[in-house]
JSON list of C-alpha atoms and ligand atoms in Angstrom, two decimals:
[
{"chain": "A", "resi": 1363, "resn": "MET", "atom": "CA", "xyz": [-62.37, 37.22, -40.95]},
{"chain": "A", "resi": 1364, "resn": "LEU", "atom": "CA", "xyz": [-62.41, 40.83, -42.15]},
{"chain": "A", "resi": 1365, "resn": "PRO", "atom": "CA", "xyz": [-59.12, 42.61, -42.20]},
{"chain": "A", "resi": 1366, "resn": "GLU", "atom": "CA", "xyz": [-58.72, 44.58, -39.11]},
{"chain": "A", "resi": 1367, "resn": "GLU", "atom": "CA", "xyz": [-57.68, 47.57, -40.72]},
{"chain": "A", "resi": 1368, "resn": "GLN", "atom": "CA", "xyz": [-60.90, 47.68, -42.81]},
{"chain": "A", "resi": 1369, "resn": "VAL", "atom": "CA", "xyz": [-63.14, 47.59, -39.76]},
{"chain": "A", "resi": 1370, "resn": "PRO", "atom": "CA", "xyz": [-63.20, 51.48, -38.75]},
{"chain": "A", "resi": 1371, "resn": "GLN", "atom": "CA", "xyz": [-64.19, 52.08, -42.51]},
{"chain": "A", "resi": 1372, "resn": "ILE", "atom": "CA", "xyz": [-66.94, 49.40, -42.94]},
{"chain": "A", "resi": 1373, "resn": "LYS", "atom": "CA", "xyz": [-68.22, 50.72, -39.43]},
{"chain": "A", "resi": 1374, "resn": "LYS", "atom": "CA", "xyz": [-68.40, 54.14, -40.68]},
{"chain": "A", "resi": 1375, "resn": "GLN", "atom": "CA", "xyz": [-70.19, 53.20, -43.95]},
{"chain": "A", "resi": 1376, "resn": "LEU", "atom": "CA", "xyz": [-72.56, 51.06, -42.11]},
{"chain": "A", "resi": 1377, "resn": "LEU", "atom": "CA", "xyz": [-73.37, 53.79, -39.59]},
{"chain": "A", "resi": 1378, "resn": "GLU", "atom": "CA", "xyz": [-74.05, 56.25, -42.37]},
{"chain": "A", "resi": 1379, "resn": "GLN", "atom": "CA", "xyz": [-76.36, 53.69, -44.04]},
{"chain": "A", "resi": 1380, "resn": "LEU", "atom": "CA", "xyz": [-78.17, 53.26, -40.85]},
{"chain": "A", "resi": 1381, "resn": "ASP", "atom": "CA", "xyz": [-78.76, 56.94, -40.41]},
{"chain": "A", "resi": 1382, "resn": "ALA", "atom": "CA", "xyz": [-80.36, 57.02, -43.96]},
{"chain": "A", "resi": 1383, "resn": "THR", "atom": "CA", "xyz": [-82.94, 54.17, -42.67]},
{"chain": "A", "resi": 1384, "resn": "ASN", "atom": "CA", "xyz": [-86.07, 54.61, -40.65]},
{"chain": "A", "resi": 1385, "resn": "LEU", "atom": "CA", "xyz": [-85.42, 51.77, -38.52]},
{"chain": "A", "resi": 1386, "resn": "PRO", "atom": "CA", "xyz": [-87.39, 51.93, -35.05]},
{"chain": "A", "resi": 1387, "resn": "ASN", "atom": "CA", "xyz": [-84.39, 51.05, -33.10]},
{"chain": "A", "resi": 1388, "resn": "LYS", "atom": "CA", "xyz": [-81.76, 52.66, -35.14]},
{"chain": "A", "resi": 1389, "resn": "GLU", "atom": "CA", "xyz": [-79.86, 54.39, -32.24]},
{"chain": "A", "resi": 1390, "resn": "GLU", "atom": "CA", "xyz": [-79.75, 50.91, -30.58]},
{"chain": "A", "resi": 1391, "resn": "VAL", "atom": "CA", "xyz": [-78.34, 49.15, -33.62]},
{"chain": "A", "resi": 1392, "resn": "LYS", "atom": "CA", "xyz": [-75.89, 51.89, -34.27]},
{"chain": "A", "resi": 1393, "resn": "LYS", "atom": "CA", "xyz": [-74.64, 51.47, -30.69]},
{"chain": "A", "resi": 1394, "resn": "SER", "atom": "CA", "xyz": [-74.19, 47.91, -31.01]},
{"chain": "A", "resi": 1395, "resn": "VAL", "atom": "CA", "xyz": [-72.31, 48.14, -34.49]},
{"chain": "A", "resi": 1396, "resn": "GLU", "atom": "CA", "xyz": [-69.93, 50.73, -32.91]},
{"chain": "A", "resi": 1397, "resn": "GLY", "atom": "CA", "xyz": [-69.04, 48.13, -30.12]},
{"chain": "A", "resi": 1398, "resn": "MET", "atom": "CA", "xyz": [-68.32, 45.22, -32.55]},
{"chain": "A", "resi": 1399, "resn": "ASN", "atom": "CA", "xyz": [-65.07, 43.54, -32.91]},
{"chain": "A", "resi": 1400, "resn": "ALA", "atom": "CA", "xyz": [-64.08, 42.21, -36.46]},
{"chain": "A", "resi": 1401, "resn": "VAL", "atom": "CA", "xyz": [-65.70, 39.00, -35.85]},
{"chain": "A", "resi": 1402, "resn": "GLN", "atom": "CA", "xyz": [-68.89, 40.30, -34.70]},
{"chain": "A", "resi": 1403, "resn": "LEU", "atom": "CA", "xyz": [-69.15, 42.83, -37.59]},
{"chain": "A", "resi": 1404, "resn": "GLU", "atom": "CA", "xyz": [-68.44, 40.24, -40.12]},
{"chain": "A", "resi": 1405, "resn": "GLU", "atom": "CA", "xyz": [-71.43, 38.05, -38.59]},
{"chain": "A", "resi": 1406, "resn": "PHE", "atom": "CA", "xyz": [-73.69, 41.14, -38.45]},
{"chain": "A", "resi": 1407, "resn": "LEU", "atom": "CA", "xyz": [-73.03, 41.69, -42.41]},
{"chain": "A", "resi": 1408, "resn": "VAL", "atom": "CA", "xyz": [-73.35, 37.97, -43.29]},
{"chain": "A", "resi": 1409, "resn": "GLN", "atom": "CA", "xyz": [-76.58, 37.88, -41.15]},
{"chain": "A", "resi": 1410, "resn": "ASN", "atom": "CA", "xyz": [-77.98, 40.95, -42.98]},
{"chain": "A", "resi": 1411, "resn": "LYS", "atom": "CA", "xyz": [-76.90, 39.63, -46.29]},
{"chain": "A", "resi": 1412, "resn": "LEU", "atom": "CA", "xyz": [-74.62, 42.59, -46.83]},
{"chain": "A", "resi": 1413, "resn": "ILE", "atom": "CA", "xyz": [-71.86, 40.10, -47.64]},
{"chain": "A", "resi": 1414, "resn": "LYS", "atom": "CA", "xyz": [-71.63, 36.32, -48.33]},
{"chain": "A", "resi": 1415, "resn": "SER", "atom": "CA", "xyz": [-70.38, 34.16, -45.60]},
{"chain": "A", "resi": 1416, "resn": "PRO", "atom": "CA", "xyz": [-66.71, 32.97, -45.66]},
{"chain": "A", "resi": 1417, "resn": "GLU", "atom": "CA", "xyz": [-67.66, 29.73, -47.29]},
{"chain": "A", "resi": 1418, "resn": "GLY", "atom": "CA", "xyz": [-69.13, 31.70, -50.29]},
{"chain": "A", "resi": 1419, "resn": "GLU", "atom": "CA", "xyz": [-72.54, 30.51, -49.81]},
{"chain": "A", "resi": 1420, "resn": "PRO", "atom": "CA", "xyz": [-75.41, 32.95, -48.99]},
{"chain": "A", "resi": 1421, "resn": "GLN", "atom": "CA", "xyz": [-76.53, 31.59, -45.71]},
{"chain": "A", "resi": 1422, "resn": "SER", "atom": "CA", "xyz": [-80.31, 31.99, -46.34]},
{"chain": "A", "resi": 1423, "resn": "ALA", "atom": "CA", "xyz": [-80.42, 29.96, -49.39]},
{"chain": "A", "resi": 1424, "resn": "PRO", "atom": "CA", "xyz": [-82.50, 26.92, -48.66]},
{"chain": "A", "resi": 1425, "resn": "GLN", "atom": "CA", "xyz": [-81.21, 23.57, -50.28]},
{"chain": "A", "resi": 1426, "resn": "GLY", "atom": "CA", "xyz": [-82.74, 22.58, -53.28]},
{"chain": "A", "resi": 1427, "resn": "SER", "atom": "CA", "xyz": [-84.48, 26.07, -54.15]},
{"chain": "A", "resi": 1428, "resn": "ALA", "atom": "CA", "xyz": [-81.99, 27.39, -56.32]},
{"chain": "A", "resi": 1429, "resn": "GLN", "atom": "CA", "xyz": [-82.72, 30.80, -57.58]},
{"chain": "A", "resi": 1430, "resn": "PRO", "atom": "CA", "xyz": [-82.50, 31.81, -61.16]},
{"chain": "A", "resi": 1431, "resn": "GLN", "atom": "CA", "xyz": [-79.61, 34.07, -60.34]},
{"chain": "A", "resi": 1432, "resn": "GLN", "atom": "CA", "xyz": [-77.95, 31.50, -58.66]},
{"chain": "A", "resi": 1433, "resn": "CYS", "atom": "CA", "xyz": [-78.18, 28.77, -61.18]},
{"chain": "A", "resi": 1434, "resn": "ILE", "atom": "CA", "xyz": [-75.23, 27.61, -63.11]},
{"chain": "A", "resi": 1435, "resn": "PHE", "atom": "CA", "xyz": [-76.90, 27.12, -66.49]},
{"chain": "A", "resi": 1436, "resn": "CYS", "atom": "CA", "xyz": [-78.43, 30.72, -66.35]},
{"chain": "A", "resi": 1437, "resn": "SER", "atom": "CA", "xyz": [-75.06, 32.00, -65.61]},
{"chain": "A", "resi": 1438, "resn": "ILE", "atom": "CA", "xyz": [-73.85, 30.06, -69.02]},
{"chain": "A", "resi": 1439, "resn": "VAL", "atom": "CA", "xyz": [-76.74, 31.21, -70.84]},
{"chain": "A", "resi": 1440, "resn": "PHE", "atom": "CA", "xyz": [-76.06, 34.71, -69.81]},
{"chain": "A", "resi": 1441, "resn": "GLY", "atom": "CA", "xyz": [-72.35, 34.42, -70.57]},
{"chain": "A", "resi": 1442, "resn": "ASP", "atom": "CA", "xyz": [-71.28, 35.19, -66.87]},
{"chain": "A", "resi": 1443, "resn": "VAL", "atom": "CA", "xyz": [-69.81, 31.88, -66.87]},
{"chain": "A", "resi": 1444, "resn": "PRO", "atom": "CA", "xyz": [-67.43, 30.90, -69.73]},
{"chain": "A", "resi": 1445, "resn": "SER", "atom": "CA", "xyz": [-68.66, 27.84, -71.67]},
{"chain": "A", "resi": 1446, "resn": "HIS", "atom": "CA", "xyz": [-67.86, 25.88, -74.95]},
{"chain": "A", "resi": 1447, "resn": "LYS", "atom": "CA", "xyz": [-70.82, 26.79, -77.06]},
{"chain": "A", "resi": 1448, "resn": "ILE", "atom": "CA", "xyz": [-71.25, 24.83, -80.22]},
{"chain": "A", "resi": 1449, "resn": "ASP", "atom": "CA", "xyz": [-74.76, 25.81, -81.54]},
{"chain": "A", "resi": 1450, "resn": "GLU", "atom": "CA", "xyz": [-77.72, 27.85, -80.59]},
{"chain": "A", "resi": 1451, "resn": "ASN", "atom": "CA", "xyz": [-81.19, 28.64, -81.65]},
{"chain": "A", "resi": 1452, "resn": "LYS", "atom": "CA", "xyz": [-83.74, 31.02, -80.43]},
{"chain": "A", "resi": 1453, "resn": "ASP", "atom": "CA", "xyz": [-84.94, 29.20, -77.18]},
{"chain": "A", "resi": 1454, "resn": "SER", "atom": "CA", "xyz": [-81.94, 27.11, -76.38]},
{"chain": "A", "resi": 1455, "resn": "ILE", "atom": "CA", "xyz": [-77.83, 26.90, -76.51]},
{"chain": "A", "resi": 1456, "resn": "ALA", "atom": "CA", "xyz": [-75.80, 23.93, -76.88]},
{"chain": "A", "resi": 1457, "resn": "VAL", "atom": "CA", "xyz": [-72.57, 23.57, -74.92]},
{"chain": "A", "resi": 1458, "resn": "LEU", "atom": "CA", "xyz": [-70.11, 20.92, -74.09]},
{"chain": "A", "resi": 1459, "resn": "GLU", "atom": "CA", "xyz": [-70.53, 19.39, -70.79]},
{"chain": "A", "resi": 1460, "resn": "LEU", "atom": "CA", "xyz": [-67.69, 19.92, -68.57]},
{"chain": "A", "resi": 1461, "resn": "ASN", "atom": "CA", "xyz": [-68.07, 16.48, -66.72]},
{"chain": "A", "resi": 1462, "resn": "PRO", "atom": "CA", "xyz": [-69.07, 14.32, -69.59]},
{"chain": "A", "resi": 1463, "resn": "ILE", "atom": "CA", "xyz": [-70.23, 10.76, -69.54]},
{"chain": "A", "resi": 1464, "resn": "SER", "atom": "CA", "xyz": [-68.61, 10.27, -72.89]},
{"chain": "A", "resi": 1465, "resn": "LYS", "atom": "CA", "xyz": [-66.49, 12.09, -75.38]},
{"chain": "A", "resi": 1466, "resn": "GLY", "atom": "CA", "xyz": [-68.63, 14.80, -77.10]},
{"chain": "A", "resi": 1467, "resn": "HIS", "atom": "CA", "xyz": [-71.39, 15.11, -74.24]},
{"chain": "A", "resi": 1468, "resn": "VAL", "atom": "CA", "xyz": [-73.31, 18.12, -75.08]},
{"chain": "A", "resi": 1469, "resn": "ILE", "atom": "CA", "xyz": [-75.93, 19.79, -72.94]},
{"chain": "A", "resi": 1470, "resn": "ILE", "atom": "CA", "xyz": [-79.03, 21.73, -74.49]},
{"chain": "A", "resi": 1471, "resn": "ILE", "atom": "CA", "xyz": [-79.74, 24.46, -72.16]},
{"chain": "A", "resi": 1472, "resn": "PRO", "atom": "CA", "xyz": [-83.03, 26.43, -72.62]},
{"chain": "A", "resi": 1473, "resn": "LYS", "atom": "CA", "xyz": [-82.45, 29.97, -72.40]},
{"chain": "A", "resi": 1474, "resn": "GLU", "atom": "CA", "xyz": [-85.36, 30.34, -69.89]},
{"chain": "A", "resi": 1475, "resn": "HIS", "atom": "CA", "xyz": [-85.12, 28.84, -66.39]},
{"chain": "A", "resi": 1476, "resn": "LEU", "atom": "CA", "xyz": [-87.69, 26.19, -66.60]},
{"chain": "A", "resi": 1477, "resn": "PRO", "atom": "CA", "xyz": [-88.01, 24.09, -63.51]},
{"chain": "A", "resi": 1478, "resn": "ASP", "atom": "CA", "xyz": [-90.45, 21.45, -65.38]},
{"chain": "A", "resi": 1479, "resn": "SER", "atom": "CA", "xyz": [-89.71, 19.37, -68.24]},
{"chain": "A", "resi": 1480, "resn": "GLY", "atom": "CA", "xyz": [-93.19, 19.41, -69.53]},
{"chain": "A", "resi": 1481, "resn": "LYS", "atom": "CA", "xyz": [-92.50, 22.91, -70.35]},
{"chain": "A", "resi": 1482, "resn": "LEU", "atom": "CA", "xyz": [-89.19, 22.49, -72.47]},
{"chain": "A", "resi": 1483, "resn": "PRO", "atom": "CA", "xyz": [-89.66, 24.15, -75.83]},
{"chain": "A", "resi": 1484, "resn": "SER", "atom": "CA", "xyz": [-89.94, 21.71, -78.80]},
{"chain": "A", "resi": 1485, "resn": "THR", "atom": "CA", "xyz": [-87.08, 23.84, -80.31]},
{"chain": "A", "resi": 1486, "resn": "ALA", "atom": "CA", "xyz": [-84.91, 22.68, -77.55]},
{"chain": "A", "resi": 1487, "resn": "PHE", "atom": "CA", "xyz": [-85.46, 19.09, -78.82]},
{"chain": "A", "resi": 1488, "resn": "THR", "atom": "CA", "xyz": [-84.94, 20.02, -82.50]},
{"chain": "A", "resi": 1489, "resn": "LEU", "atom": "CA", "xyz": [-81.80, 21.60, -81.37]},
{"chain": "A", "resi": 1490, "resn": "ALA", "atom": "CA", "xyz": [-80.79, 18.38, -79.47]},
{"chain": "A", "resi": 1491, "resn": "LYS", "atom": "CA", "xyz": [-81.61, 16.06, -82.58]},
{"chain": "A", "resi": 1492, "resn": "LYS", "atom": "CA", "xyz": [-79.60, 18.18, -84.83]},
{"chain": "A", "resi": 1493, "resn": "ILE", "atom": "CA", "xyz": [-76.54, 17.90, -82.28]},
{"chain": "A", "resi": 1494, "resn": "ALA", "atom": "CA", "xyz": [-77.12, 14.21, -82.09]},
{"chain": "A", "resi": 1495, "resn": "LYS", "atom": "CA", "xyz": [-77.03, 13.82, -85.89]},
{"chain": "A", "resi": 1496, "resn": "LYS", "atom": "CA", "xyz": [-73.76, 15.77, -85.93]},
{"chain": "A", "resi": 1497, "resn": "LEU", "atom": "CA", "xyz": [-72.16, 13.85, -83.00]},
{"chain": "A", "resi": 1498, "resn": "LYS", "atom": "CA", "xyz": [-72.80, 10.49, -84.55]},
{"chain": "A", "resi": 1499, "resn": "SER", "atom": "CA", "xyz": [-71.35, 11.63, -87.96]},
{"chain": "A", "resi": 1500, "resn": "LYS", "atom": "CA", "xyz": [-68.32, 13.56, -86.69]},
{"chain": "A", "resi": 1501, "resn": "LEU", "atom": "CA", "xyz": [-67.28, 11.61, -83.54]},
{"chain": "A", "resi": 1502, "resn": "LYS", "atom": "CA", "xyz": [-68.58, 8.02, -85.09]},
{"chain": "A", "resi": 1503, "resn": "SER", "atom": "CA", "xyz": [-70.45, 7.14, -82.19]},
{"chain": "A", "resi": 1504, "resn": "LYS", "atom": "CA", "xyz": [-72.56, 4.07, -82.35]},
{"chain": "A", "resi": 1505, "resn": "ASP", "atom": "CA", "xyz": [-75.70, 5.65, -80.87]},
{"chain": "A", "resi": 1506, "resn": "VAL", "atom": "CA", "xyz": [-76.56, 8.97, -79.18]},
{"chain": "A", "resi": 1507, "resn": "GLU", "atom": "CA", "xyz": [-78.80, 9.15, -76.09]},
{"chain": "A", "resi": 1508, "resn": "ILE", "atom": "CA", "xyz": [-80.98, 12.27, -75.63]},
{"chain": "A", "resi": 1509, "resn": "HIS", "atom": "CA", "xyz": [-82.48, 12.53, -72.19]},
{"chain": "A", "resi": 1510, "resn": "THR", "atom": "CA", "xyz": [-83.53, 15.38, -70.08]},
{"chain": "A", "resi": 1511, "resn": "SER", "atom": "CA", "xyz": [-82.48, 16.01, -66.50]},
{"chain": "A", "resi": 1512, "resn": "ASN", "atom": "CA", "xyz": [-83.04, 18.74, -63.87]},
{"chain": "A", "resi": 1513, "resn": "ILE", "atom": "CA", "xyz": [-80.01, 20.26, -62.21]},
{"chain": "A", "resi": 1514, "resn": "PHE", "atom": "CA", "xyz": [-80.32, 23.39, -59.80]},
{"chain": "A", "resi": 1515, "resn": "GLY", "atom": "CA", "xyz": [-83.91, 23.53, -60.86]},
{"chain": "A", "resi": 1516, "resn": "HIS", "atom": "CA", "xyz": [-82.85, 24.23, -64.37]},
{"chain": "A", "resi": 1517, "resn": "GLU", "atom": "CA", "xyz": [-84.21, 21.71, -66.99]},
{"chain": "A", "resi": 1518, "resn": "ILE", "atom": "CA", "xyz": [-81.88, 20.78, -69.55]},
{"chain": "A", "resi": 1519, "resn": "ILE", "atom": "CA", "xyz": [-81.41, 17.91, -72.36]},
{"chain": "A", "resi": 1520, "resn": "ASN", "atom": "CA", "xyz": [-78.33, 15.74, -72.36]},
{"chain": "A", "resi": 1521, "resn": "VAL", "atom": "CA", "xyz": [-77.06, 14.61, -75.86]},
{"chain": "A", "resi": 1522, "resn": "ILE", "atom": "CA", "xyz": [-74.67, 11.72, -74.94]},
{"chain": "A", "resi": 1523, "resn": "PRO", "atom": "CA", "xyz": [-72.71, 9.72, -77.71]},
{"chain": "A", "resi": 1524, "resn": "MET", "atom": "CA", "xyz": [-72.57, 6.00, -77.09]},
{"chain": "A", "resi": 1525, "resn": "TYR", "atom": "CA", "xyz": [-69.61, 4.13, -78.04]},
{"chain": "A", "resi": 1526, "resn": "GLU", "atom": "CA", "xyz": [-68.78, 1.09, -76.44]},
{"chain": "A", "resi": 1527, "resn": "GLY", "atom": "CA", "xyz": [-69.71, -0.12, -73.21]},
{"chain": "A", "resi": 1528, "resn": "GLU", "atom": "CA", "xyz": [-71.27, 3.24, -71.96]},
{"chain": "A", "resi": 1529, "resn": "THR", "atom": "CA", "xyz": [-74.59, 3.63, -70.64]},
{"chain": "A", "resi": 1530, "resn": "PRO", "atom": "CA", "xyz": [-76.38, 7.07, -69.73]},
{"chain": "A", "resi": 1531, "resn": "ASN", "atom": "CA", "xyz": [-75.32, 6.09, -66.36]},
{"chain": "A", "resi": 1532, "resn": "SER", "atom": "CA", "xyz": [-71.73, 5.68, -66.75]},
{"chain": "A", "resi": 1533, "resn": "GLU", "atom": "CA", "xyz": [-69.36, 7.60, -64.35]},
{"chain": "A", "resi": 1534, "resn": "ARG", "atom": "CA", "xyz": [-68.71, 11.25, -65.39]},
{"chain": "A", "resi": 1535, "resn": "GLN", "atom": "CA", "xyz": [-65.12, 12.44, -65.84]},
{"chain": "A", "resi": 1536, "resn": "GLN", "atom": "CA", "xyz": [-64.00, 16.00, -65.85]},
{"chain": "A", "resi": 1537, "resn": "ALA", "atom": "CA", "xyz": [-62.94, 16.96, -69.38]},
{"chain": "A", "resi": 1538, "resn": "LYS", "atom": "CA", "xyz": [-59.33, 18.49, -70.16]},
{"chain": "A", "resi": 1539, "resn": "PRO", "atom": "CA", "xyz": [-59.67, 22.09, -71.36]},
{"chain": "A", "resi": 1540, "resn": "GLU", "atom": "CA", "xyz": [-57.76, 21.32, -74.61]},
{"chain": "A", "resi": 1541, "resn": "GLU", "atom": "CA", "xyz": [-59.98, 18.30, -75.35]},
{"chain": "A", "resi": 1542, "resn": "LEU", "atom": "CA", "xyz": [-63.05, 20.69, -75.08]},
{"chain": "A", "resi": 1543, "resn": "SER", "atom": "CA", "xyz": [-61.37, 23.11, -77.14]},
{"chain": "A", "resi": 1544, "resn": "LYS", "atom": "CA", "xyz": [-60.71, 20.62, -79.83]},
{"chain": "A", "resi": 1545, "resn": "LEU", "atom": "CA", "xyz": [-64.22, 19.19, -79.62]},
{"chain": "A", "resi": 1546, "resn": "GLN", "atom": "CA", "xyz": [-65.60, 22.60, -79.91]},
{"chain": "A", "resi": 1547, "resn": "LYS", "atom": "CA", "xyz": [-63.67, 23.35, -83.18]},
{"chain": "A", "resi": 1548, "resn": "LEU", "atom": "CA", "xyz": [-65.00, 20.12, -84.63]},
{"chain": "A", "resi": 1549, "resn": "LEU", "atom": "CA", "xyz": [-68.69, 20.53, -83.51]},
{"chain": "A", "resi": 1550, "resn": "GLU", "atom": "CA", "xyz": [-69.33, 24.07, -83.59]},
{"chain": "A", "resi": 1551, "resn": "VAL", "atom": "CA", "xyz": [-71.32, 25.91, -86.24]},
{"chain": "A", "resi": 1552, "resn": "LYS", "atom": "CA", "xyz": [-69.29, 27.91, -88.40]},
{"chain": "A", "resi": 1553, "resn": "LYS", "atom": "CA", "xyz": [-70.95, 31.15, -88.62]},
{"chain": "A", "resi": 1554, "resn": "LYS", "atom": "CA", "xyz": [-70.86, 32.38, -92.35]},
{"chain": "A", "resi": 1555, "resn": "ALA", "atom": "CA", "xyz": [-69.04, 35.61, -92.70]},
{"chain": "A", "resi": 1556, "resn": "PRO", "atom": "CA", "xyz": [-71.68, 38.02, -93.66]},
{"chain": "A", "resi": 1557, "resn": "ILE", "atom": "CA", "xyz": [-71.67, 38.86, -97.02]},
{"chain": "A", "resi": 1558, "resn": "LEU", "atom": "CA", "xyz": [-70.98, 42.44, -97.40]},
{"chain": "A", "resi": 1559, "resn": "LYS", "atom": "CA", "xyz": [-72.48, 43.80, -100.63]},
{"chain": "A", "resi": 1560, "resn": "LYS", "atom": "CA", "xyz": [-69.58, 45.48, -102.32]},
{"chain": "A", "resi": 1561, "resn": "PRO", "atom": "CA", "xyz": [-70.63, 48.78, -103.55]},
{"chain": "A", "resi": 1562, "resn": "LYS", "atom": "CA", "xyz": [-70.44, 48.90, -107.44]},
{"chain": "A", "resi": 1563, "resn": "ARG", "atom": "CA", "xyz": [-67.81, 51.37, -108.65]},
{"chain": "A", "resi": 1564, "resn": "LYS", "atom": "CA", "xyz": [-69.37, 53.65, -111.16]},
{"chain": "A", "resi": 1565, "resn": "LYS", "atom": "CA", "xyz": [-67.45, 53.27, -114.11]},
{"chain": "A", "resi": 1566, "resn": "LEU", "atom": "CA", "xyz": [-66.42, 56.57, -115.63]},
{"chain": "A", "resi": 1567, "resn": "LYS", "atom": "CA", "xyz": [-67.47, 56.53, -119.15]},
{"chain": "A", "resi": 1568, "resn": "ASP", "atom": "CA", "xyz": [-64.83, 57.58, -121.65]},
{"chain": "A", "resi": 1569, "resn": "LYS", "atom": "CA", "xyz": [-66.59, 60.88, -122.41]},
{"chain": "A", "resi": 1570, "resn": "LYS", "atom": "CA", "xyz": [-64.46, 62.99, -124.61]},
{"chain": "A", "resi": 1571, "resn": "LEU", "atom": "CA", "xyz": [-63.87, 65.91, -122.65]},
{"chain": "A", "resi": 1572, "resn": "TRP", "atom": "CA", "xyz": [-64.41, 68.96, -124.30]},
{"chain": "A", "resi": 1573, "resn": "LEU", "atom": "CA", "xyz": [-61.41, 71.38, -123.72]},
{"chain": "A", "resi": 1574, "resn": "PRO", "atom": "CA", "xyz": [-61.49, 74.82, -124.85]},
{"chain": "A", "resi": 1575, "resn": "LYS", "atom": "CA", "xyz": [-59.08, 75.33, -127.42]},
{"chain": "A", "resi": 1576, "resn": "ARG", "atom": "CA", "xyz": [-56.06, 77.02, -126.14]},
{"chain": "A", "resi": 1577, "resn": "ILE", "atom": "CA", "xyz": [-55.43, 80.04, -127.80]},
{"chain": "A", "resi": 1578, "resn": "PRO", "atom": "CA", "xyz": [-51.58, 80.36, -128.55]},
{"chain": "B", "resi": 833, "resn": "LIG", "atom": "ZN1", "xyz": [-81.32, 28.44, -64.56]}
]
């Protein structure tokens, strides 16, 4: 619920905002806002999408129609949500899955929100194959599964090491943060430090400096 002491302040702001609009029933709305208690005011704000509902879910979002701005993968791409990135190319990034099917489960996230697998850029698969090779050699898995899935309307590619007994449908388990950091260190592409060209120092030639003879 809204803190009681904030109610007058919020009402004041709201009334000012209403004043600035050209709603036909402005005066009516203003009057009802003035008469609201904390609960009614909160409901009003939620309904008008001025704040999120107490559950944190925007009420108007219909299920299964995640908007790009609400998509967790877009948030990862934009860096709004922290992730364990290990590689990237121009169209996609590769991050460690937080709830992996097996150790080293990586997801390739196209930077663009693509709801349809047919549109995945070929470079996303190039990255997936590169990661698969790396997983096989670094983690000594028997095999690596590559398959696409669509979560929250964002098409991604799973790269899953297969050791003993795993299947792509094995149960997911939440990875420990320290495990993820360790894997990230092992798998991430070490960016070569940019080679700075050292400015060449001009050697001073041993010029015989001509000095005027001192007159004693
Ligand atoms: Zn997305």
